[in-house]
mmCIF file of C-alpha atoms and ligand atoms in Angstrom:
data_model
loop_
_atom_site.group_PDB
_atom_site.id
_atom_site.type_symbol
_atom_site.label_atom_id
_atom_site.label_comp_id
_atom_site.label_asym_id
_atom_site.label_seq_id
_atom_site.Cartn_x
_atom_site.Cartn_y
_atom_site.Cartn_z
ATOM 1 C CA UNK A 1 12.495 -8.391 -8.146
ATOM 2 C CA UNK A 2 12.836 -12.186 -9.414
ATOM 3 C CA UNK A 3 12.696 -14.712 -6.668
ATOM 4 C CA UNK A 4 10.237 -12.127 -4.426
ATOM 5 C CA UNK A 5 7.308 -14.494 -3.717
ATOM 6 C CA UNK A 6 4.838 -11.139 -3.388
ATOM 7 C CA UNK A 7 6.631 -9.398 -6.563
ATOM 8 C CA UNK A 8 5.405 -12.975 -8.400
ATOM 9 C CA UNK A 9 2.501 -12.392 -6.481
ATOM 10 C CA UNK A 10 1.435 -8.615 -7.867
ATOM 11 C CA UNK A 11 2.856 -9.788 -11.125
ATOM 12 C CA UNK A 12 -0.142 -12.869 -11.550
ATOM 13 C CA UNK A 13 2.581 -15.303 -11.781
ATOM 14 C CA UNK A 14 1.605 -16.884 -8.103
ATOM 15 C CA UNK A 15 -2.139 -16.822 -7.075
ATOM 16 C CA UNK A 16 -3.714 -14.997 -4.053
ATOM 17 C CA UNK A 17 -6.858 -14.518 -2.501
ATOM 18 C CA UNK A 18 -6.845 -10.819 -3.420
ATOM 19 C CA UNK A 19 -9.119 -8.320 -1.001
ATOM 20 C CA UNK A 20 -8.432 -5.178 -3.357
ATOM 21 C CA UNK A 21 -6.370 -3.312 -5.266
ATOM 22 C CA UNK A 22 -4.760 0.228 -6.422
ATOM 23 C CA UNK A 23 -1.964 1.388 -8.658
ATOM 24 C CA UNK A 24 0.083 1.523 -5.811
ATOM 25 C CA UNK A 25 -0.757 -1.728 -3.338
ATOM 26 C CA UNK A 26 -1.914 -4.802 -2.812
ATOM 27 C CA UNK A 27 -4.354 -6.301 0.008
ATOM 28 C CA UNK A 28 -4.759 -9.787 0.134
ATOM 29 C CA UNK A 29 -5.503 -12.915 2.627
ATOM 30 C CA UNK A 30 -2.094 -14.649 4.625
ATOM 31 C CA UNK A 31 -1.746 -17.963 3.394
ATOM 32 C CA UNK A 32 -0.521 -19.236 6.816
ATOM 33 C CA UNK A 33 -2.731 -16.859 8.923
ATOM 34 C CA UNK A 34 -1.888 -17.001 12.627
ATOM 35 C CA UNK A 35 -5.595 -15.897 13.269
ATOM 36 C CA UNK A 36 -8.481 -16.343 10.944
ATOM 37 C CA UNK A 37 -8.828 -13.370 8.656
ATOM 38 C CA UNK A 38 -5.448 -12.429 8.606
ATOM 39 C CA UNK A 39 -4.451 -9.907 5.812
ATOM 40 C CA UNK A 40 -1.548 -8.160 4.439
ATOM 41 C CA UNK A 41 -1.309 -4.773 2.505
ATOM 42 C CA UNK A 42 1.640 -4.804 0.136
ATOM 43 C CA UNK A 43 3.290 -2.149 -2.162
ATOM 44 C CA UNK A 44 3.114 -3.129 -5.240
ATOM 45 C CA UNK A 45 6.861 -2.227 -5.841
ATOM 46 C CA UNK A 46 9.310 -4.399 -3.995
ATOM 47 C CA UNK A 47 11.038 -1.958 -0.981
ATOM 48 C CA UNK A 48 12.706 -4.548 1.138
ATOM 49 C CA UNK A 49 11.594 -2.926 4.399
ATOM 50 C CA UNK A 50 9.367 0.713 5.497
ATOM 51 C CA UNK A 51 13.438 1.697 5.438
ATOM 52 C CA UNK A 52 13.483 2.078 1.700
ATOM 53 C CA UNK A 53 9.842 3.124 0.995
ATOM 54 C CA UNK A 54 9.110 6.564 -0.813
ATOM 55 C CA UNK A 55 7.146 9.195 1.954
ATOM 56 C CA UNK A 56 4.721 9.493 -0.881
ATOM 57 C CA UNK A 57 3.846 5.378 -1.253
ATOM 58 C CA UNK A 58 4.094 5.476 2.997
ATOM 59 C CA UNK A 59 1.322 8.098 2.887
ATOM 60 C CA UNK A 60 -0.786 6.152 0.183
ATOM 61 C CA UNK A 61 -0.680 2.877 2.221
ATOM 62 C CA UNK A 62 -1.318 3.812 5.411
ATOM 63 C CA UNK A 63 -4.209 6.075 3.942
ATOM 64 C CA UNK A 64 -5.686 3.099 3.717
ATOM 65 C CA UNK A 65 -5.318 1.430 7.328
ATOM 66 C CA UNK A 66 -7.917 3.052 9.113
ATOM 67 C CA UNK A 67 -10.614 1.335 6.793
ATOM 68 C CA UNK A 68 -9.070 -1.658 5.994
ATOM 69 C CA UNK A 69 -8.084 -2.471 9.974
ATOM 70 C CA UNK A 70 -11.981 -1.419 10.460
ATOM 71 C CA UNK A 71 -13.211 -3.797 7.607
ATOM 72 C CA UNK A 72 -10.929 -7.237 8.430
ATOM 73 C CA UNK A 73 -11.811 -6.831 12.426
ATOM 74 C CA UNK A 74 -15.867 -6.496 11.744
ATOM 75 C CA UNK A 75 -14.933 -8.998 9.045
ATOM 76 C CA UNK A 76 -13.529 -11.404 11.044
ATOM 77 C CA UNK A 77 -16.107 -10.954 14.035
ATOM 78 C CA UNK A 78 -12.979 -9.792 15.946
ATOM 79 C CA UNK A 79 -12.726 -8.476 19.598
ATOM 80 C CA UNK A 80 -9.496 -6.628 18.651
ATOM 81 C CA UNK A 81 -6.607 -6.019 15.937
ATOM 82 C CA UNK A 82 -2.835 -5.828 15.827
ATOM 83 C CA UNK A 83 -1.358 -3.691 13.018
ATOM 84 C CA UNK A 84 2.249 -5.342 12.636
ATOM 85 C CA UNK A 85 5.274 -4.622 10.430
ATOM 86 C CA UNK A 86 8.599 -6.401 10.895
ATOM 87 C CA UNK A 87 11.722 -4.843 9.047
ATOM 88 C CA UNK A 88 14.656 -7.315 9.321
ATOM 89 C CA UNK A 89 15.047 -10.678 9.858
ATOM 90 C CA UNK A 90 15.944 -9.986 13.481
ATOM 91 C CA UNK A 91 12.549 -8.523 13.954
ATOM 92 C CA UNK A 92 11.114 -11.328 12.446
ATOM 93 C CA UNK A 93 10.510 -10.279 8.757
ATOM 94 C CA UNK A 94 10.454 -13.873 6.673
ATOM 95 C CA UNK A 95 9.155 -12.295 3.793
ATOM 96 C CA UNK A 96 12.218 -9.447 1.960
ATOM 97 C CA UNK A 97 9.084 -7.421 0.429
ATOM 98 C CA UNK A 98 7.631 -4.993 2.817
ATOM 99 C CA UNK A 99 4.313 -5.958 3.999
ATOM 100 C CA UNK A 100 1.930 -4.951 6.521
ATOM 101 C CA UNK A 101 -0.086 -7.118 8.561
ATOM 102 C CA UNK A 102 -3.550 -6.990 9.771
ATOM 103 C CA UNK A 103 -4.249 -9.912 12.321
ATOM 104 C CA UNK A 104 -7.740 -9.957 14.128
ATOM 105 C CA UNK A 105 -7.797 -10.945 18.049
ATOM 106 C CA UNK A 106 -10.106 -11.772 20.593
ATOM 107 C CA UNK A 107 -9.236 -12.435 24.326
ATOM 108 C CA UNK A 108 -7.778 -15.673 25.232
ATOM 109 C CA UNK A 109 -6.439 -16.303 21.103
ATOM 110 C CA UNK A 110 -3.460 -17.485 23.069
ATOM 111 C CA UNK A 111 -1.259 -15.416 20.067
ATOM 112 C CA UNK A 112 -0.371 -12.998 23.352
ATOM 113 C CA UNK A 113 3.367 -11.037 22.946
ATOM 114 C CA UNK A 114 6.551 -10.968 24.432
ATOM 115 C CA UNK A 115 7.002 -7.970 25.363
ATOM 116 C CA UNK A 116 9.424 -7.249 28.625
ATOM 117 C CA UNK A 117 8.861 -3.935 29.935
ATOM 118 C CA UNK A 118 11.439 -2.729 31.863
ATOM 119 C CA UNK A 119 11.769 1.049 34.262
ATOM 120 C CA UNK A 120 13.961 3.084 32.201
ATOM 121 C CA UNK A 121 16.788 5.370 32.862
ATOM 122 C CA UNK A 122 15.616 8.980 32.194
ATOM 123 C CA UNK A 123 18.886 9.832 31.352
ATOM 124 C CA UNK A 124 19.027 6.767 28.257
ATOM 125 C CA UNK A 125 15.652 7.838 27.106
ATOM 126 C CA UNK A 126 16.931 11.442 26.542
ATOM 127 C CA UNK A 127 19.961 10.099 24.690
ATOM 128 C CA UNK A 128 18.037 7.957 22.564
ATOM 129 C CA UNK A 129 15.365 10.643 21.515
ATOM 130 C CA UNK A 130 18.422 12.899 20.965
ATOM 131 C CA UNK A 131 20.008 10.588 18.900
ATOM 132 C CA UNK A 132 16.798 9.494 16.758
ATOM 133 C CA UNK A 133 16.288 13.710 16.381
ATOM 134 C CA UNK A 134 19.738 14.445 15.083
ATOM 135 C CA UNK A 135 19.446 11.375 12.170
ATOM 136 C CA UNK A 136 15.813 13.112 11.259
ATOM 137 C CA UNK A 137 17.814 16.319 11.204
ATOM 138 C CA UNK A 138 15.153 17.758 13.242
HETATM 139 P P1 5GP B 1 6.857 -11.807 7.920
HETATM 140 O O1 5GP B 1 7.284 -12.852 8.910
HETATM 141 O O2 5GP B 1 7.861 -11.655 6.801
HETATM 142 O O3 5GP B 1 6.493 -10.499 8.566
HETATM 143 O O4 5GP B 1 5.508 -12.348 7.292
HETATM 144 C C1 5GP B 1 5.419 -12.941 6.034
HETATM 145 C C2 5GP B 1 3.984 -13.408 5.876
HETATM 146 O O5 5GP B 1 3.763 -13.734 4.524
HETATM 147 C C3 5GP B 1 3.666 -14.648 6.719
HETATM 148 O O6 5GP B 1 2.557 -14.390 7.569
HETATM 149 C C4 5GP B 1 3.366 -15.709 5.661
HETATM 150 O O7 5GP B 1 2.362 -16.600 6.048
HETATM 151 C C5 5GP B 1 2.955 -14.872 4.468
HETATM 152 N N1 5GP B 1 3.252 -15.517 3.181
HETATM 153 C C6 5GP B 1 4.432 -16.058 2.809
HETATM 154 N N2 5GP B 1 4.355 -16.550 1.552
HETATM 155 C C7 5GP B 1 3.093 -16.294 1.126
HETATM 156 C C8 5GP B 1 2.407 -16.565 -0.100
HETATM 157 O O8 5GP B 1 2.927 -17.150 -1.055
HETATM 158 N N3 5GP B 1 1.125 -16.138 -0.190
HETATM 159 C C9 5GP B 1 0.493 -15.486 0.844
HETATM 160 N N4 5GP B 1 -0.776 -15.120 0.645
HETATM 161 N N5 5GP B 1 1.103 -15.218 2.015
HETATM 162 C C10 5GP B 1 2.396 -15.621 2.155
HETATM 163 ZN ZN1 ZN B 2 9.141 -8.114 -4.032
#
């Protein structure tokens, strides 16, 4: 995809400070990291968001999380790890190339999250599990 920073990127036409590397994806080091030792895993085909992506390239990727979160936290001398993937601009997603991050935390990082739990209505939660059934067909 021309003009995809990480497409230039898996092509060698921009530099990274690659981890590893399959047929399928990419692992390499953030070059703004928001704490030290964070990484992303890329496909090496451009899917916009985990919207677009293939089961089959899904599968191979996150095949690969369970070592790869293991190996950047011990890497990093980490106390903790958030696994994060924004789709849309709205959920923060800077980057149009789908990319997983792998960001290494300790207590106190001062990174924390916004996140504004709120009691739910029984009644919405049943309509919104219906609804996300019925567009899965299941
Ligand atoms: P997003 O906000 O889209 O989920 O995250 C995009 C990430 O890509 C950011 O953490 C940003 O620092 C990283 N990034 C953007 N451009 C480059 C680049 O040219 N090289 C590397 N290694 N990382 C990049
Ligand atoms: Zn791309």
């Amino acid at each position: 995809m021309a003009d995809c920073i990480f497409c230039k990127i898996v092509a060698g036409e921009v530099p990274c400070t690659k981890v590893l590397e399959d047929p399928v994806c990419l692992v390499f080091m953030d070059i703004s990291p928001i704490s030290p030792g964070h990484t992303l895993l890329i496909p090496k085909k451009h899917y916009e968001s985990m919207m677009e992506m293939p089961a089959g390239d899904a599968a191979h990727m996150g095949g690969h999380l369970p070592a790869l979160a293991a190996a950047v936290k011990a890497a990093a001398g980490a106390e903790a790890l958030n696994v994060l993937q924004n789709n849309g601009r709205a959920a923060g997603q800077a980057v149009a190339h789908l990319h997983i991050h792998l960001i290494p935390r300790w207590a106190g990082d001062g990174l924390g999250f916004r996140w504004p739990a709120k009691a739910a209505d029984p009644a919405a939660l049943a309509r919104q599990a219906e609804a996300i059934r019925q567009r899965l067909g299941a």
